[in-house]
Structures are given as C-alpha cells and as structure tokens.
GROMACS .gro file of C-alpha atoms in nm:
model
  262
    1MET     CA    1  26.693  31.549  12.021
    2SER     CA    2  26.730  31.253  11.800
    3LYS     CA    3  26.442  31.038  11.700
    4ALA     CA    4  26.473  30.675  11.679
    5ILE     CA    5  26.234  30.320  11.640
    6LEU     CA    6  26.243  30.066  11.888
    7TYR     CA    7  26.098  29.721  11.769
    8ASP     CA    8  26.045  29.444  12.018
    9ALA     CA    9  26.008  29.151  11.840
   10THR     CA   10  25.844  28.979  12.127
   11LEU     CA   11  25.517  29.212  12.076
   12CYS     CA   12  25.511  29.166  11.701
   13ILE     CA   13  25.204  28.932  11.583
   14ASN     CA   14  25.331  28.947  11.202
   15CYS     CA   15  24.993  29.121  11.095
   16LYS     CA   16  25.256  29.334  10.828
   17GLN     CA   17  25.071  29.644  10.852
   18CYS     CA   18  25.417  29.796  10.878
   19GLU     CA   19  25.500  29.666  10.544
   20ALA     CA   20  25.168  29.811  10.394
   21ALA     CA   21  25.183  30.136  10.576
   22CYS     CA   22  25.539  30.175  10.442
   23ALA     CA   23  25.439  30.085  10.098
   24GLU     CA   24  25.171  30.356  10.082
   25LYS     CA   25  25.379  30.599  10.246
   26ASN     CA   26  25.634  30.565   9.971
   27HIS     CA   27  25.388  30.499   9.682
   28LEU     CA   28  25.502  30.160   9.653
   29GLY     CA   29  25.245  29.885   9.547
   30TYR     CA   30  25.171  29.612   9.790
   31SER     CA   31  24.954  29.271   9.731
   32ASP     CA   32  24.992  28.952   9.842
   33PRO     CA   33  25.263  28.859   9.621
   34VAL     CA   34  25.450  29.167   9.775
   35ALA     CA   35  25.340  29.052  10.103
   36ALA     CA   36  25.481  28.748  10.063
   37GLU     CA   37  25.820  28.854   9.976
   38ASP     CA   38  26.097  28.775  10.288
   39ARG     CA   39  26.335  29.021  10.146
   40GLN     CA   40  26.421  29.404  10.093
   41SER     CA   41  26.410  29.534   9.757
   42GLU     CA   42  26.360  29.861   9.538
   43HIS     CA   43  25.982  29.808   9.593
   44LYS     CA   44  25.965  29.680   9.957
   45PHE     CA   45  26.147  29.892  10.201
   46THR     CA   46  26.077  29.681  10.515
   47VAL     CA   47  25.986  29.340  10.578
   48VAL     CA   48  25.864  29.121  10.862
   49LEU     CA   49  26.069  28.766  10.889
   50ASN     CA   50  25.907  28.493  11.046
   51LYS     CA   51  26.102  28.182  11.165
   52ASN     CA   52  25.909  27.930  11.371
   53GLU     CA   53  25.693  28.196  11.471
   54LYS     CA   54  25.979  28.425  11.583
   55TYR     CA   55  25.938  28.719  11.392
   56MET     CA   56  26.182  29.011  11.313
   57ARG     CA   57  26.168  29.333  11.096
   58ARG     CA   58  26.436  29.403  10.831
   59LEU     CA   59  26.450  29.814  10.739
   60CYS     CA   60  26.707  30.061  10.698
   61MET     CA   61  26.890  30.119  11.053
   62ASN     CA   62  26.921  30.512  10.994
   63CYS     CA   63  27.286  30.477  11.144
   64GLY     CA   64  27.418  30.759  11.346
   65ASP     CA   65  27.724  30.804  11.103
   66PRO     CA   66  27.606  30.628  10.831
   67ALA     CA   67  27.864  30.484  10.577
   68CYS     CA   68  27.608  30.532  10.252
   69ALA     CA   69  27.656  30.918  10.318
   70SER     CA   70  28.013  30.955  10.382
   71VAL     CA   71  28.107  30.761  10.063
   72CYS     CA   72  27.835  30.902   9.844
   73PRO     CA   73  28.056  31.144   9.608
   74VAL     CA   74  27.769  31.385   9.562
   75ALA     CA   75  27.591  31.401   9.926
   76ALA     CA   76  27.274  31.227   9.802
   77LEU     CA   77  27.253  31.059  10.107
   78LYS     CA   78  27.245  31.268  10.419
   79LYS     CA   79  27.178  31.218  10.769
   80THR     CA   80  26.961  31.481  10.945
   81ALA     CA   81  26.983  31.584  11.272
   82GLU     CA   82  26.621  31.424  11.352
   83GLY     CA   83  26.786  31.067  11.283
   84PRO     CA   84  26.666  30.971  10.944
   85VAL     CA   85  26.905  30.927  10.654
   86THR     CA   86  26.754  31.087  10.377
   87TYR     CA   87  26.852  31.060   9.974
   88ASP     CA   88  26.822  31.320   9.732
   89ALA     CA   89  26.749  31.150   9.383
   90GLY     CA   90  26.830  31.497   9.192
   91ARG     CA   91  27.190  31.486   9.337
   92CYS     CA   92  27.236  31.088   9.269
   93MET     CA   93  27.447  30.978   8.997
   94GLY     CA   94  27.407  30.614   8.988
   95CYS     CA   95  27.765  30.525   9.141
   96ARG     CA   96  27.641  30.301   9.391
   97TYR     CA   97  27.916  30.328   9.627
   98CYS     CA   98  27.640  30.368   9.899
   99MET     CA   99  27.516  29.972   9.831
  100VAL     CA  100  27.892  29.873   9.869
  101ALA     CA  101  27.946  30.059  10.194
  102CYS     CA  102  27.630  29.940  10.364
  103PRO     CA  103  27.670  29.721  10.636
  104PHE     CA  104  27.317  29.618  10.653
  105ASN     CA  105  27.308  29.569  10.281
  106VAL     CA  106  26.956  29.781  10.260
  107PRO     CA  107  27.009  30.055   9.944
  108LYS     CA  108  26.860  29.890   9.640
  109TYR     CA  109  26.876  30.020   9.317
  110GLU     CA  110  26.624  30.002   9.061
  111TRP     CA  111  26.820  29.812   8.777
  112SER     CA  112  26.479  29.761   8.521
  113LYS     CA  113  26.392  30.152   8.510
  114LEU     CA  114  26.555  30.403   8.242
  115ALA     CA  115  26.612  30.666   8.509
  116PRO     CA  116  26.704  30.424   8.832
  117ARG     CA  117  26.740  30.567   9.181
  118VAL     CA  118  26.863  30.412   9.487
  119ARG     CA  119  26.570  30.308   9.725
  120LYS     CA  120  26.580  30.254  10.109
  121CYS     CA  121  26.355  30.381  10.403
  122ASP     CA  122  26.419  30.708  10.517
  123MET     CA  123  26.234  30.702  10.817
  124CYS     CA  124  25.958  30.902  10.682
  125SER     CA  125  26.171  31.192  10.735
  126ASP     CA  126  25.911  31.436  10.613
  127ARG     CA  127  25.676  31.293  10.900
  128VAL     CA  128  25.973  31.306  11.148
  129LEU     CA  129  26.032  31.670  11.056
  130ALA     CA  130  25.660  31.745  11.120
  131GLY     CA  131  25.667  31.576  11.471
  132GLU     CA  132  25.483  31.260  11.370
  133PRO     CA  133  25.546  30.905  11.428
  134THR     CA  134  25.671  30.689  11.115
  135ALA     CA  135  25.387  30.521  10.939
  136CYS     CA  136  25.510  30.170  11.053
  137ALA     CA  137  25.491  30.296  11.404
  138GLY     CA  138  25.183  30.480  11.374
  139ILE     CA  139  25.001  30.217  11.229
  140CYS     CA  140  25.147  29.903  11.458
  141PRO     CA  141  24.842  29.767  11.641
  142THR     CA  142  25.042  29.611  11.958
  143GLY     CA  143  25.339  29.882  11.987
  144ALA     CA  144  25.614  29.680  11.863
  145THR     CA  145  25.717  29.894  11.635
  146LYS     CA  146  25.746  30.249  11.867
  147PHE     CA  147  25.892  30.592  11.773
  148GLY     CA  148  26.025  30.846  12.009
  149ASP     CA  149  26.338  30.993  12.106
  150ARG     CA  150  26.615  30.788  12.088
  151ASP     CA  151  26.758  30.841  12.458
  152GLU     CA  152  26.392  30.779  12.589
  153LEU     CA  153  26.393  30.453  12.368
  154ILE     CA  154  26.726  30.298  12.472
  155THR     CA  155  26.605  30.367  12.866
  156GLU     CA  156  26.299  30.169  12.768
  157ALA     CA  157  26.473  29.900  12.607
  158GLN     CA  158  26.684  29.887  12.858
  159LYS     CA  159  26.393  29.869  13.159
  160ARG     CA  160  26.224  29.568  12.941
  161LEU     CA  161  26.546  29.339  12.961
  162HIS     CA  162  26.596  29.399  13.313
  163ASP     CA  163  26.222  29.344  13.410
  164ASN     CA  164  26.174  29.053  13.183
  165PRO     CA  165  26.549  28.898  13.153
  166THR     CA  166  26.388  28.566  13.021
  167ASN     CA  167  26.213  28.699  12.748
  168TYR     CA  168  26.492  28.891  12.580
  169VAL     CA  169  26.840  28.782  12.446
  170ASN     CA  170  27.009  29.039  12.667
  171HIS     CA  171  27.122  29.296  12.350
  172ILE     CA  172  26.978  29.600  12.249
  173TYR     CA  173  27.062  29.578  11.869
  174GLY     CA  174  27.185  29.910  11.718
  175LEU     CA  175  27.258  30.088  12.009
  176ASN     CA  176  27.633  30.034  11.971
  177GLU     CA  177  27.667  29.851  11.626
  178VAL     CA  178  27.848  30.092  11.406
  179GLY     CA  179  27.851  30.351  11.648
  180GLY     CA  180  27.493  30.322  11.690
  181THR     CA  181  27.191  30.355  11.482
  182SER     CA  182  26.845  30.521  11.441
  183VAL     CA  183  26.672  30.156  11.483
  184LEU     CA  184  26.696  29.929  11.757
  185LEU     CA  185  26.585  29.610  11.802
  186LEU     CA  186  26.483  29.385  12.102
  187SER     CA  187  26.465  29.007  12.054
  188SER     CA  188  26.403  28.665  12.207
  189VAL     CA  189  26.639  28.497  11.980
  190GLY     CA  190  26.951  28.536  11.825
  191PHE     CA  191  26.971  28.847  11.576
  192ASP     CA  192  27.201  28.668  11.380
  193GLU     CA  193  26.924  28.425  11.290
  194PHE     CA  194  26.738  28.684  11.075
  195GLY     CA  195  27.016  28.822  10.881
  196TYR     CA  196  27.182  29.075  11.150
  197ARG     CA  197  27.559  29.065  11.159
  198PRO     CA  198  27.710  29.017  11.541
  199ASP     CA  199  28.061  29.078  11.443
  200LEU     CA  200  28.001  29.467  11.371
  201THR     CA  201  28.218  29.735  11.516
  202ARG     CA  202  28.132  29.987  11.778
  203ASP     CA  203  28.316  30.254  11.597
  204PRO     CA  204  28.112  30.429  11.315
  205LEU     CA  205  28.251  30.279  10.984
  206PRO     CA  206  28.367  30.648  10.838
  207LEU     CA  207  28.576  30.659  11.122
  208PHE     CA  208  28.820  30.377  10.933
  209THR     CA  209  28.824  30.600  10.624
  210TYR     CA  210  28.891  30.899  10.845
  211ARG     CA  211  29.201  30.704  11.023
  212VAL     CA  212  29.358  30.633  10.685
  213LEU     CA  213  29.314  30.958  10.567
  214SER     CA  214  29.467  31.113  10.887
  215ARG     CA  215  29.777  30.903  10.779
  216ILE     CA  216  29.832  31.030  10.442
  217PRO     CA  217  30.035  31.331  10.529
  218ASP     CA  218  30.275  31.105  10.718
  219PHE     CA  219  30.307  30.892  10.407
  220ILE     CA  220  30.399  31.154  10.153
  221PRO     CA  221  30.690  31.307  10.273
  222LEU     CA  222  30.833  30.938  10.356
  223GLY     CA  223  30.733  30.846  10.019
  224GLY     CA  224  30.863  31.149   9.861
  225MET     CA  225  31.189  31.095  10.037
  226VAL     CA  226  31.234  30.755   9.919
  227LEU     CA  227  31.132  30.827   9.554
  228GLY     CA  228  31.381  31.144   9.586
  229GLY     CA  229  31.697  30.898   9.691
  230VAL     CA  230  31.579  30.641   9.389
  231TRP     CA  231  31.605  30.956   9.151
  232TRP     CA  232  31.926  31.108   9.291
  233ILE     CA  233  32.094  30.713   9.259
  234THR     CA  234  32.000  30.689   8.933
  235HIS     CA  235  32.094  31.014   8.816
  236ARG     CA  236  32.416  30.993   9.001
  237ARG     CA  237  32.509  30.709   8.786
  238GLU     CA  238  32.450  30.834   8.484
  239GLU     CA  239  32.659  31.118   8.575
  240VAL     CA  240  32.940  30.889   8.642
  241ALA     CA  241  32.905  30.673   8.309
  242ALA     CA  242  32.888  31.013   8.148
  243ALA     CA  243  33.225  31.125   8.302
  244GLU     CA  244  33.404  30.809   8.268
  245GLU     CA  245  33.304  30.774   7.859
  246PRO     CA  246  33.578  31.043   7.732
  247ALA     CA  247  33.833  30.860   7.958
  248LYS     CA  248  33.790  30.530   7.798
  249GLN     CA  249  33.795  30.706   7.415
  250ASN     CA  250  34.125  30.839   7.526
  251VAL     CA  251  34.322  30.504   7.623
  252PHE     CA  252  34.598  30.399   7.405
  253TYR     CA  253  34.631  30.033   7.284
  254PRO     CA  254  34.950  30.014   7.103
  255ARG     CA  255  34.961  29.795   6.738
  256SER     CA  256  35.172  29.517   6.679
  257ASP     CA  257  35.433  29.725   6.484
  258ASP     CA  258  35.475  29.976   6.760
  259ARG     CA  259  35.619  29.723   6.992
  260GLY     CA  260  35.989  29.715   7.008
  261PRO     CA  261  36.266  29.465   6.840
  262LYS     CA  262  36.191  29.100   6.884
   0.00000   0.00000   0.00000
C-alpha cells in the first residue's frame, strides 16, 4: 500500500524540528540563518512558513503521477510503489525539464556547483523502503506531521474535518490535486495564503501530454494528405507549363513583307 505524509497545520507549533531532521537526513547544513530562510532551496528541502501565527509546511508533494518524472528524458526521477518520487543523480543530464514541469515549483538546481544536481525531498525513500517513517514525521513532537498508509491518513483527515469543522478549511489539499499526492495537508486558513495553487486540475498532468500524443496518429495522415495535395497541384502546373512551352515556340507571326499587296 502506498505511503503518505499528513501534515495538520493546526497542530504545528513552528518548532522547525522537521526542517532540522530533514537537513540531517539529507546531509545538509542547518543553522540559524538557514532556519530563518522562508523558501525551499537546494539546501533546504522543507520549510515551515509562519503567517500571523498560522503555520504551513512546504515540501515536495511526491505526486501520484508526477509531471517531473514524466518529462525526464533519462528517467532520473521515478515514482515508487511505496510513494516517494526518487532522484538518481547518476542518470541526470541537467536538462531541468523537471523544474519547469512541477506544478509546485519544488525541484531546485545546484547552480553554484561544478557538478550540479537537482535537489528535492524524496520523502526519505530509503527509510520508507525499510518500513520507517520519514525523518520529519519521526521527529515531530506534536503529531502535526504524521506518516502512514495513504488511505488510512485520508480517512483520518476526513474524520478530523468531520469532528471539528470549525477548526479547518473543508479541504484536504493533495487528495485530488493533480490526481492526488503523497503529501496531504490540513489547515485552518486557505492554502493559497501559503503559495499552494488553488487552480490545479484533478487529472494527473502527464495525462495531458498523453492526450496530445494520442492525437498524433490522427494528425499524421491528415497532414500527409494536405501536403500531398499541395505537391500534386504544384507538380501538375509545372507539367502543364512544360507541355505548353513547345506550342508557344511554334506559333507563326507573319512579317510585314509577307503581307499581301496594299
């Protein structure tokens, strides 16, 4: 069964232990200046945002059908059956299509390094594969970040919304966005206040690419017929012009001397 993370912002106390645990797990430096940064970067995979004492985490959503993996020409990014979207730096050729395709603007690039990589949260894929919770969920002192089976976390999120409807916006972010993600969010304020897009489709983004590609077999014969027709008309004109040219050369134009007596 696919795993997931449920983040309940109403339980968050902004201790930032999730940030520190993520940095340690991924061998990233973490200091007071890094803790003060309020955006994801190549050296900070998750961030806790604070707006008027309302908190929200930003991290890779590890989409169920990720656009980043679908556009990667070398399969450096891959969705696993357990839930994480993994990254293989050995395959990556640095095209950065994944950065353009991601609807959550998650993948970052190590621009300052001689051998740069794409960096992002991979949902602690090795820990998940070993049956352990993600580092952020394992360290969370309040249960704001919880790890478990996705279906069970959805049921729990729905129960929280049902039992305490005044505490939450009636929306589980990630349940349906872009076909569903492996990170689910609950909040007492609108998700768009923290930069989460409210206009995302319920269909996986790679599905749009598939729909376009599926039409290509229809376009090719039609295009071939049109181009063939253009070629036939052009070629036919050349044939007619070539056939008329000898006839023009044989036309007799009488000289003035050949005219009869005046």
